[in-house]
PDB file of C-alpha atoms in Angstrom:
ATOM      1  CA  MET A   9     123.363 119.082  98.407  1.00 46.00           C
ATOM      2  CA  THR A  10     122.634 117.680  94.957  1.00 52.00           C
ATOM      3  CA  PRO A  11     121.900 113.982  94.342  1.00 53.00           C
ATOM      4  CA  THR A  12     125.289 113.446  92.709  1.00 50.00           C
ATOM      5  CA  SER A  13     127.026 114.668  95.875  1.00 55.00           C
ATOM      6  CA  LEU A  14     125.293 112.111  98.074  1.00 62.00           C
ATOM      7  CA  ALA A  15     128.341 109.871  98.125  1.00 54.00           C
ATOM      8  CA  ASN A  16     131.836 109.562  96.698  1.00 52.00           C
ATOM      9  CA  ASN A  17     131.375 110.321  92.970  1.00 60.00           C
ATOM     10  CA  GLY A  18     127.632 109.956  93.604  1.00 73.00           C
ATOM     11  CA  HIS A  19     127.846 106.145  93.513  1.00 92.00           C
ATOM     12  CA  ILE A  20     125.625 104.144  95.870  1.00 96.00           C
ATOM     13  CA  ALA A  21     125.235 100.391  96.357  1.00 97.00           C
ATOM     14  CA  PHE A  22     122.295  98.514  97.821  1.00 98.00           C
ATOM     15  CA  ILE A  23     122.804  95.102  99.354  1.00 97.00           C
ATOM     16  CA  GLY A  24     119.360  93.608  98.918  1.00 96.00           C
ATOM     17  CA  GLY A  25     116.871  94.850  96.368  1.00 95.00           C
ATOM     18  CA  GLY A  26     113.461  94.343  97.961  1.00 94.00           C
ATOM     19  CA  ASN A  27     110.639  96.791  98.656  1.00 91.00           C
ATOM     20  CA  MET A  28     112.508  99.161 100.967  1.00 92.00           C
ATOM     21  CA  ALA A  29     115.533  99.340  98.689  1.00 94.00           C
ATOM     22  CA  SER A  30     113.219  99.959  95.738  1.00 94.00           C
ATOM     23  CA  ALA A  31     111.495 102.804  97.593  1.00 92.00           C
ATOM     24  CA  ILE A  32     114.832 104.521  98.280  1.00 94.00           C
ATOM     25  CA  ILE A  33     116.159 103.899  94.753  1.00 94.00           C
ATOM     26  CA  GLY A  34     112.992 105.325  93.225  1.00 92.00           C
ATOM     27  CA  GLY A  35     113.248 108.438  95.399  1.00 90.00           C
ATOM     28  CA  LEU A  36     116.906 109.016  94.530  1.00 92.00           C
ATOM     29  CA  ILE A  37     116.265 108.691  90.805  1.00 93.00           C
ATOM     30  CA  LYS A  38     113.351 111.142  91.059  1.00 90.00           C
ATOM     31  CA  GLN A  39     115.765 113.537  92.803  1.00 87.00           C
ATOM     32  CA  GLY A  40     118.070 113.320  89.803  1.00 91.00           C
ATOM     33  CA  LEU A  41     120.653 110.693  90.725  1.00 92.00           C
ATOM     34  CA  PRO A  42     121.522 108.850  87.477  1.00 95.00           C
ATOM     35  CA  ALA A  43     120.548 105.191  87.482  1.00 94.00           C
ATOM     36  CA  GLY A  44     124.048 104.350  86.242  1.00 94.00           C
ATOM     37  CA  GLN A  45     125.448 105.464  89.595  1.00 95.00           C
ATOM     38  CA  ILE A  46     123.413 102.901  91.539  1.00 96.00           C
ATOM     39  CA  GLN A  47     124.409  99.273  92.037  1.00 96.00           C
ATOM     40  CA  VAL A  48     122.270  96.571  93.620  1.00 97.00           C
ATOM     41  CA  VAL A  49     123.423  93.186  94.883  1.00 97.00           C
ATOM     42  CA  GLU A  50     120.387  90.902  94.770  1.00 96.00           C
ATOM     43  CA  PRO A  51     120.640  87.084  94.782  1.00 94.00           C
ATOM     44  CA  PHE A  52     117.215  86.400  93.286  1.00 95.00           C
ATOM     45  CA  ALA A  53     117.070  86.506  89.481  1.00 96.00           C
ATOM     46  CA  GLU A  54     113.418  87.557  89.316  1.00 96.00           C
ATOM     47  CA  GLN A  55     114.029  90.568  91.538  1.00 96.00           C
ATOM     48  CA  ARG A  56     117.191  91.499  89.587  1.00 96.00           C
ATOM     49  CA  ALA A  57     115.166  91.543  86.384  1.00 96.00           C
ATOM     50  CA  LYS A  58     112.482  93.683  88.040  1.00 96.00           C
ATOM     51  CA  LEU A  59     115.050  96.231  89.257  1.00 96.00           C
ATOM     52  CA  THR A  60     116.657  96.456  85.808  1.00 96.00           C
ATOM     53  CA  GLN A  61     113.294  96.939  84.129  1.00 96.00           C
ATOM     54  CA  GLN A  62     111.916  99.407  86.648  1.00 95.00           C
ATOM     55  CA  PHE A  63     114.974 101.571  87.312  1.00 96.00           C
ATOM     56  CA  GLY A  64     117.720 100.681  84.829  1.00 96.00           C
ATOM     57  CA  VAL A  65     120.267 100.262  87.638  1.00 96.00           C
ATOM     58  CA  GLN A  66     123.272  97.941  87.658  1.00 95.00           C
ATOM     59  CA  VAL A  67     122.435  94.609  89.292  1.00 96.00           C
ATOM     60  CA  HIS A  68     124.741  91.854  90.506  1.00 96.00           C
ATOM     61  CA  GLU A  69     124.060  88.395  91.857  1.00 95.00           C
ATOM     62  CA  ALA A  70     126.908  88.650  94.396  1.00 94.00           C
ATOM     63  CA  PRO A  71     129.225  91.376  95.753  1.00 94.00           C
ATOM     64  CA  GLY A  72     132.377  92.111  93.764  1.00 93.00           C
ATOM     65  CA  ALA A  73     135.185  94.568  93.107  1.00 93.00           C
ATOM     66  CA  SER A  74     132.806  97.116  91.542  1.00 92.00           C
ATOM     67  CA  LEU A  75     131.607  97.963  95.064  1.00 94.00           C
ATOM     68  CA  ALA A  76     134.970  99.635  95.751  1.00 92.00           C
ATOM     69  CA  THR A  77     133.766 102.633  93.712  1.00 90.00           C
ATOM     70  CA  VAL A  78     130.786 103.450  95.956  1.00 95.00           C
ATOM     71  CA  GLY A  79     130.734 105.989  98.756  1.00 95.00           C
ATOM     72  CA  LEU A  80     127.547 104.750 100.412  1.00 97.00           C
ATOM     73  CA  VAL A  81     126.299 101.205 100.968  1.00 97.00           C
ATOM     74  CA  VAL A  82     122.654 100.714 101.960  1.00 98.00           C
ATOM     75  CA  TRP A  83     121.967  97.424 103.720  1.00 97.00           C
ATOM     76  CA  ALA A  84     118.432  96.222 102.967  1.00 96.00           C
ATOM     77  CA  VAL A  85     118.773  92.544 103.894  1.00 95.00           C
ATOM     78  CA  LYS A  86     116.953  90.335 106.377  1.00 92.00           C
ATOM     79  CA  PRO A  87     118.510  90.223 109.876  1.00 91.00           C
ATOM     80  CA  GLN A  88     119.322  86.511 109.583  1.00 92.00           C
ATOM     81  CA  THR A  89     121.332  87.018 106.384  1.00 93.00           C
ATOM     82  CA  PHE A  90     123.133  90.238 107.372  1.00 95.00           C
ATOM     83  CA  LYS A  91     126.290  88.685 108.824  1.00 95.00           C
ATOM     84  CA  ASP A  92     127.021  86.418 105.855  1.00 94.00           C
ATOM     85  CA  ALA A  93     126.325  89.221 103.380  1.00 95.00           C
ATOM     86  CA  ALA A  94     128.557  91.621 105.313  1.00 95.00           C
ATOM     87  CA  LEU A  95     131.464  89.202 105.464  1.00 94.00           C
ATOM     88  CA  GLN A  96     131.215  88.688 101.698  1.00 94.00           C
ATOM     89  CA  THR A  97     131.125  92.435 101.072  1.00 95.00           C
ATOM     90  CA  GLN A  98     133.454  94.029 103.619  1.00 92.00           C
ATOM     91  CA  LEU A  99     136.683  93.610 101.624  1.00 92.00           C
ATOM     92  CA  HIS A 100     135.284  95.969  98.991  1.00 93.00           C
ATOM     93  CA  THR A 101     133.530  98.578 101.142  1.00 94.00           C
ATOM     94  CA  LYS A 102     135.672  99.506 104.152  1.00 90.00           C
ATOM     95  CA  ALA A 103     136.081 103.079 102.852  1.00 92.00           C
ATOM     96  CA  ALA A 104     132.324 103.596 102.431  1.00 96.00           C
ATOM     97  CA  LEU A 105     129.624 104.997 104.678  1.00 97.00           C
ATOM     98  CA  HIS A 106     127.100 102.301 105.621  1.00 98.00           C
ATOM     99  CA  LEU A 107     123.354 102.691 106.196  1.00 98.00           C
ATOM    100  CA  SER A 108     121.396  99.730 107.558  1.00 97.00           C
ATOM    101  CA  VAL A 109     117.615  99.428 107.332  1.00 95.00           C
ATOM    102  CA  ALA A 110     117.642  95.893 108.790  1.00 92.00           C
ATOM    103  CA  ALA A 111     115.463  95.497 111.882  1.00 88.00           C
ATOM    104  CA  GLY A 112     117.158  94.613 115.145  1.00 88.00           C
ATOM    105  CA  VAL A 113     120.774  94.231 114.005  1.00 93.00           C
ATOM    106  CA  ARG A 114     122.857  96.516 116.213  1.00 95.00           C
ATOM    107  CA  SER A 115     125.412  98.946 114.851  1.00 96.00           C
ATOM    108  CA  SER A 116     128.193  97.371 116.933  1.00 95.00           C
ATOM    109  CA  SER A 117     127.660  94.063 115.127  1.00 95.00           C
ATOM    110  CA  ILE A 118     127.517  95.799 111.744  1.00 96.00           C
ATOM    111  CA  ALA A 119     130.734  97.706 112.465  1.00 96.00           C
ATOM    112  CA  HIS A 120     132.462  94.496 113.573  1.00 95.00           C
ATOM    113  CA  TRP A 121     131.460  92.580 110.437  1.00 96.00           C
ATOM    114  CA  LEU A 122     132.295  95.411 108.033  1.00 96.00           C
ATOM    115  CA  GLY A 123     135.535  96.591 109.631  1.00 95.00           C
ATOM    116  CA  THR A 124     134.385 100.224 109.859  1.00 96.00           C
ATOM    117  CA  HIS A 125     132.524 102.342 112.403  1.00 96.00           C
ATOM    118  CA  ARG A 126     131.021 104.729 109.813  1.00 97.00           C
ATOM    119  CA  VAL A 127     127.649 103.109 110.348  1.00 98.00           C
ATOM    120  CA  VAL A 128     124.152 104.582 110.563  1.00 98.00           C
ATOM    121  CA  ARG A 129     121.104 102.525 111.487  1.00 97.00           C
ATOM    122  CA  ALA A 130     117.661 103.395 110.194  1.00 97.00           C
ATOM    123  CA  MET A 131     114.218 102.085 111.073  1.00 95.00           C
ATOM    124  CA  PRO A 132     111.895 103.027 108.206  1.00 94.00           C
ATOM    125  CA  ASN A 133     108.389 101.778 107.543  1.00 94.00           C
ATOM    126  CA  THR A 134     106.475 100.673 104.474  1.00 93.00           C
ATOM    127  CA  PRO A 135     104.686 103.989 103.718  1.00 94.00           C
ATOM    128  CA  ALA A 136     108.133 104.931 102.392  1.00 92.00           C
ATOM    129  CA  LEU A 137     106.939 103.139  99.249  1.00 89.00           C
ATOM    130  CA  VAL A 138     104.605 106.081  98.572  1.00 91.00           C
ATOM    131  CA  GLY A 139     106.822 108.835 100.007  1.00 91.00           C
ATOM    132  CA  LYS A 140     104.959 108.925 103.340  1.00 94.00           C
ATOM    133  CA  GLY A 141     107.370 106.955 105.503  1.00 94.00           C
ATOM    134  CA  MET A 142     108.592 107.673 109.008  1.00 97.00           C
ATOM    135  CA  THR A 143     112.239 106.796 109.663  1.00 97.00           C
ATOM    136  CA  ALA A 144     114.272 106.984 112.859  1.00 98.00           C
ATOM    137  CA  LEU A 145     118.063 107.240 112.529  1.00 98.00           C
ATOM    138  CA  PHE A 146     121.027 106.532 114.799  1.00 98.00           C
ATOM    139  CA  ALA A 147     124.659 107.285 113.895  1.00 98.00           C
ATOM    140  CA  ARG A 148     127.768 105.834 115.490  1.00 97.00           C
ATOM    141  CA  THR A 149     130.294 108.436 116.623  1.00 96.00           C
ATOM    142  CA  ALA A 150     132.566 107.777 113.620  1.00 97.00           C
ATOM    143  CA  ALA A 151     129.850 109.102 111.292  1.00 97.00           C
ATOM    144  CA  THR A 152     130.549 112.776 110.573  1.00 97.00           C
ATOM    145  CA  ASN A 153     128.093 115.636 110.179  1.00 97.00           C
ATOM    146  CA  THR A 154     128.625 115.322 106.430  1.00 96.00           C
ATOM    147  CA  ASP A 155     127.744 111.633 106.695  1.00 96.00           C
ATOM    148  CA  ARG A 156     124.536 112.542 108.505  1.00 97.00           C
ATOM    149  CA  LEU A 157     123.601 115.014 105.775  1.00 96.00           C
ATOM    150  CA  THR A 158     124.229 112.312 103.189  1.00 95.00           C
ATOM    151  CA  ILE A 159     121.884 109.945 105.004  1.00 97.00           C
ATOM    152  CA  GLU A 160     119.210 112.631 105.280  1.00 96.00           C
ATOM    153  CA  LYS A 161     119.311 113.223 101.514  1.00 94.00           C
ATOM    154  CA  VAL A 162     118.902 109.493 100.929  1.00 95.00           C
ATOM    155  CA  ILE A 163     115.971 109.145 103.328  1.00 95.00           C
ATOM    156  CA  GLN A 164     114.215 112.435 102.528  1.00 94.00           C
ATOM    157  CA  PRO A 165     112.412 111.214  99.369  1.00 92.00           C
ATOM    158  CA  THR A 166     110.752 108.427 101.376  1.00 93.00           C
ATOM    159  CA  GLY A 167     109.087 110.744 103.930  1.00 95.00           C
ATOM    160  CA  ASP A 168     109.915 112.196 107.357  1.00 96.00           C
ATOM    161  CA  TYR A 169     112.833 111.281 109.594  1.00 97.00           C
ATOM    162  CA  LEU A 170     114.255 111.970 113.041  1.00 98.00           C
ATOM    163  CA  TRP A 171     117.590 111.332 114.767  1.00 98.00           C
ATOM    164  CA  LEU A 172     117.955 109.394 118.005  1.00 98.00           C
ATOM    165  CA  ALA A 173     120.755 109.871 120.528  1.00 96.00           C
ATOM    166  CA  ASP A 174     120.419 106.379 122.039  1.00 96.00           C
ATOM    167  CA  GLU A 175     120.519 103.276 119.839  1.00 96.00           C
ATOM    168  CA  THR A 176     118.446 101.240 122.286  1.00 94.00           C
ATOM    169  CA  GLN A 177     115.495 103.500 121.417  1.00 96.00           C
ATOM    170  CA  LEU A 178     115.443 101.914 117.961  1.00 96.00           C
ATOM    171  CA  ASP A 179     113.796  98.822 119.465  1.00 95.00           C
ATOM    172  CA  ALA A 180     110.902 101.016 120.612  1.00 96.00           C
ATOM    173  CA  VAL A 181     110.811 102.721 117.212  1.00 96.00           C
ATOM    174  CA  THR A 182     110.658  99.313 115.519  1.00 95.00           C
ATOM    175  CA  ALA A 183     107.657  98.412 117.651  1.00 96.00           C
ATOM    176  CA  LEU A 184     105.916 101.770 117.267  1.00 97.00           C
ATOM    177  CA  SER A 185     106.416 103.042 113.714  1.00 96.00           C
ATOM    178  CA  GLY A 186     108.332 100.211 112.049  1.00 95.00           C
ATOM    179  CA  SER A 187     105.585  97.669 112.700  1.00 96.00           C
ATOM    180  CA  GLY A 188     102.960 100.398 113.083  1.00 97.00           C
ATOM    181  CA  PRO A 189     101.527 100.335 109.543  1.00 96.00           C
ATOM    182  CA  ALA A 190     100.425  96.737 110.161  1.00 97.00           C
ATOM    183  CA  TYR A 191      98.452  97.907 113.197  1.00 98.00           C
ATOM    184  CA  VAL A 192      96.716 100.547 111.087  1.00 98.00           C
ATOM    185  CA  PHE A 193      95.918  98.000 108.374  1.00 98.00           C
ATOM    186  CA  TYR A 194      94.553  95.687 111.090  1.00 98.00           C
ATOM    187  CA  PHE A 195      92.108  98.345 112.293  1.00 97.00           C
ATOM    188  CA  ILE A 196      91.178  99.219 108.711  1.00 98.00           C
ATOM    189  CA  GLU A 197      90.388  95.533 108.143  1.00 98.00           C
ATOM    190  CA  ALA A 198      88.163  95.510 111.208  1.00 98.00           C
ATOM    191  CA  MET A 199      86.335  98.678 110.124  1.00 98.00           C
ATOM    192  CA  ILE A 200      85.743  97.272 106.627  1.00 98.00           C
ATOM    193  CA  GLU A 201      84.411  94.008 108.038  1.00 98.00           C
ATOM    194  CA  ALA A 202      82.148  95.876 110.447  1.00 98.00           C
ATOM    195  CA  GLY A 203      80.888  98.059 107.617  1.00 98.00           C
ATOM    196  CA  THR A 204      80.031  95.102 105.407  1.00 98.00           C
ATOM    197  CA  ASP A 205      78.398  93.334 108.384  1.00 98.00           C
ATOM    198  CA  MET A 206      76.142  96.375 108.696  1.00 98.00           C
ATOM    199  CA  GLY A 207      75.116  96.234 105.040  1.00 98.00           C
ATOM    200  CA  LEU A 208      77.574  98.527 103.243  1.00 98.00           C
ATOM    201  CA  PRO A 209      79.079  97.314  99.950  1.00 98.00           C
ATOM    202  CA  PRO A 210      82.725  96.265 100.505  1.00 97.00           C
ATOM    203  CA  ALA A 211      84.100  98.971  98.192  1.00 98.00           C
ATOM    204  CA  GLN A 212      82.224 101.692 100.076  1.00 98.00           C
ATOM    205  CA  ALA A 213      83.241 100.297 103.471  1.00 98.00           C
ATOM    206  CA  ARG A 214      86.866 100.309 102.296  1.00 98.00           C
ATOM    207  CA  GLN A 215      86.660 103.897 101.051  1.00 98.00           C
ATOM    208  CA  LEU A 216      85.076 105.061 104.300  1.00 98.00           C
ATOM    209  CA  ALA A 217      87.583 103.225 106.527  1.00 98.00           C
ATOM    210  CA  ILE A 218      90.703 104.361 104.678  1.00 98.00           C
ATOM    211  CA  GLY A 219      89.389 107.892 104.240  1.00 98.00           C
ATOM    212  CA  THR A 220      88.722 108.113 107.960  1.00 98.00           C
ATOM    213  CA  PHE A 221      92.295 107.099 108.840  1.00 97.00           C
ATOM    214  CA  VAL A 222      93.757 109.516 106.289  1.00 97.00           C
ATOM    215  CA  GLY A 223      91.609 112.404 107.486  1.00 98.00           C
ATOM    216  CA  ALA A 224      92.074 111.762 111.202  1.00 97.00           C
ATOM    217  CA  SER A 225      95.850 111.458 110.774  1.00 97.00           C
ATOM    218  CA  ALA A 226      95.971 114.699 108.807  1.00 97.00           C
ATOM    219  CA  LEU A 227      93.921 116.457 111.498  1.00 97.00           C
ATOM    220  CA  ALA A 228      96.167 115.122 114.283  1.00 97.00           C
ATOM    221  CA  GLN A 229      99.247 116.286 112.375  1.00 96.00           C
ATOM    222  CA  ALA A 230      97.833 119.754 111.711  1.00 97.00           C
ATOM    223  CA  SER A 231      96.478 120.344 115.226  1.00 97.00           C
ATOM    224  CA  ASP A 232      98.383 121.537 118.277  1.00 96.00           C
ATOM    225  CA  GLU A 233      95.906 119.702 120.504  1.00 97.00           C
ATOM    226  CA  PRO A 234      96.805 116.250 121.886  1.00 97.00           C
ATOM    227  CA  PRO A 235      94.977 113.191 120.522  1.00 96.00           C
ATOM    228  CA  GLN A 236      93.010 112.901 123.764  1.00 96.00           C
ATOM    229  CA  GLU A 237      91.465 116.336 123.185  1.00 97.00           C
ATOM    230  CA  LEU A 238      90.715 115.616 119.525  1.00 97.00           C
ATOM    231  CA  ARG A 239      89.025 112.382 120.596  1.00 97.00           C
ATOM    232  CA  ALA A 240      86.987 114.200 123.224  1.00 96.00           C
ATOM    233  CA  ARG A 241      85.728 116.668 120.606  1.00 95.00           C
ATOM    234  CA  VAL A 242      84.178 113.789 118.660  1.00 96.00           C
ATOM    235  CA  THR A 243      82.702 112.118 121.740  1.00 96.00           C
ATOM    236  CA  SER A 244      79.393 113.386 123.080  1.00 95.00           C
ATOM    237  CA  LYS A 245      78.257 111.595 126.236  1.00 94.00           C
ATOM    238  CA  GLY A 246      75.465 109.225 125.381  1.00 95.00           C
ATOM    239  CA  GLY A 247      76.190 109.441 121.655  1.00 96.00           C
ATOM    240  CA  THR A 248      77.368 106.913 119.082  1.00 97.00           C
ATOM    241  CA  THR A 249      81.098 107.543 119.527  1.00 97.00           C
ATOM    242  CA  TYR A 250      80.673 107.322 123.298  1.00 96.00           C
ATOM    243  CA  ALA A 251      78.995 103.934 122.883  1.00 97.00           C
ATOM    244  CA  ALA A 252      81.864 102.644 120.746  1.00 97.00           C
ATOM    245  CA  LEU A 253      84.628 103.946 123.013  1.00 97.00           C
ATOM    246  CA  THR A 254      82.850 102.669 126.134  1.00 97.00           C
ATOM    247  CA  SER A 255      82.757  99.215 124.554  1.00 97.00           C
ATOM    248  CA  MET A 256      86.487  99.433 123.770  1.00 97.00           C
ATOM    249  CA  GLU A 257      87.300 100.521 127.313  1.00 97.00           C
ATOM    250  CA  GLN A 258      85.286  97.655 128.755  1.00 97.00           C
ATOM    251  CA  ASP A 259      87.262  95.262 126.546  1.00 97.00           C
ATOM    252  CA  ARG A 260      90.532  96.957 127.569  1.00 98.00           C
ATOM    253  CA  VAL A 261      91.417  97.541 123.920  1.00 97.00           C
ATOM    254  CA  LYS A 262      93.959 100.273 124.686  1.00 97.00           C
ATOM    255  CA  MET A 263      95.805  98.186 127.270  1.00 97.00           C
ATOM    256  CA  GLN A 264      95.835  95.142 124.988  1.00 97.00           C
ATOM    257  CA  PHE A 265      97.127  97.269 122.114  1.00 97.00           C
ATOM    258  CA  MET A 266      99.898  98.734 124.272  1.00 97.00           C
ATOM    259  CA  ARG A 267     100.793  95.213 125.403  1.00 98.00           C
ATOM    260  CA  ALA A 268     101.121  94.168 121.745  1.00 97.00           C
ATOM    261  CA  ILE A 269     103.495  97.054 121.006  1.00 97.00           C
ATOM    262  CA  HIS A 270     105.648  96.087 123.995  1.00 97.00           C
ATOM    263  CA  ALA A 271     105.771  92.532 122.600  1.00 97.00           C
ATOM    264  CA  ALA A 272     107.053  93.911 119.301  1.00 96.00           C
ATOM    265  CA  ARG A 273     109.743  95.889 121.130  1.00 95.00           C
ATOM    266  CA  GLN A 274     110.838  92.763 122.994  1.00 95.00           C
ATOM    267  CA  ARG A 275     111.121  90.855 119.713  1.00 94.00           C
ATOM    268  CA  ALA A 276     113.217  93.659 118.195  1.00 91.00           C
ATOM    269  CA  ALA A 277     115.660  93.362 121.101  1.00 91.00           C
ATOM    270  CA  GLU A 278     115.742  89.581 120.678  1.00 92.00           C
ATOM    271  CA  LEU A 279     116.649  89.964 117.001  1.00 89.00           C
ATOM    272  CA  GLY A 280     119.734  91.938 118.018  1.00 87.00           C
ATOM    273  CA  ASP A 281     120.759  89.120 120.366  1.00 89.00           C
ATOM    274  CA  GLU A 282     120.010  86.370 117.848  1.00 88.00           C
ATOM    275  CA  PHE A 283     121.673  87.811 114.778  1.00 85.00           C
ATOM    276  CA  GLY A 284     124.368  90.079 116.237  1.00 80.00           C
ATOM    277  CA  VAL A 285     127.894  89.471 117.427  1.00 69.00           C
ATOM    278  CA  GLY A 286     127.894  86.893 120.234  1.00 46.00           C
TER     279      GLY A 286
END
């Protein structure tokens, strides 16, 4: 499937032009989709100017009749603004396939607001900005196999993806991989601070911390062994790693971390209740 066959006449619209939309737009243009076939509806003038300068795409302050030409609409808006944006847009886009990257907003609400059930929900994460994202996808039954292939071609430039059979699993995905980069950055922060506390220059502590996460992740991805086994290989009883992990176990770090992820999942479910159809 070539970029120009991604949607009807290859035309795609983005409702919202922030970081995630920019990551997808950049990937599509690198694939060969002409910038002239991409529209973005973005209310903020500064961001509209940035999108025009960076990508050369068509930008609009508000939705209009030009959206009737697109075959795919990508929703990259905040959950609290989704309903109003959808109601302003739906007259022009009922014939289109819709992809939402908004956290928490359920596909049933999206379908109700837009007047179509050709809806796919996605939960990406911010490494998509550098082509290393992880995205989970859920399609309503009205989305065809061709629609799914279209969505895959849109998401592919941002990193890996997987399909879910149950939409409720997206709340867990939001907590695990959607919010997950923040957890990694949190631990990197702690490692950098510990390194500087122990006398390393901040730049060197940063390089060591980030390099360790990159290398360990690459090893975990390449290995058939579970993380527990990889951890055990680094941990000699009585050694330095053993001392660190024993301290973490005494402080119940793993349990507290798991509790935090469950809290994120609960908040994702609450977003669906707060900003969905009543």
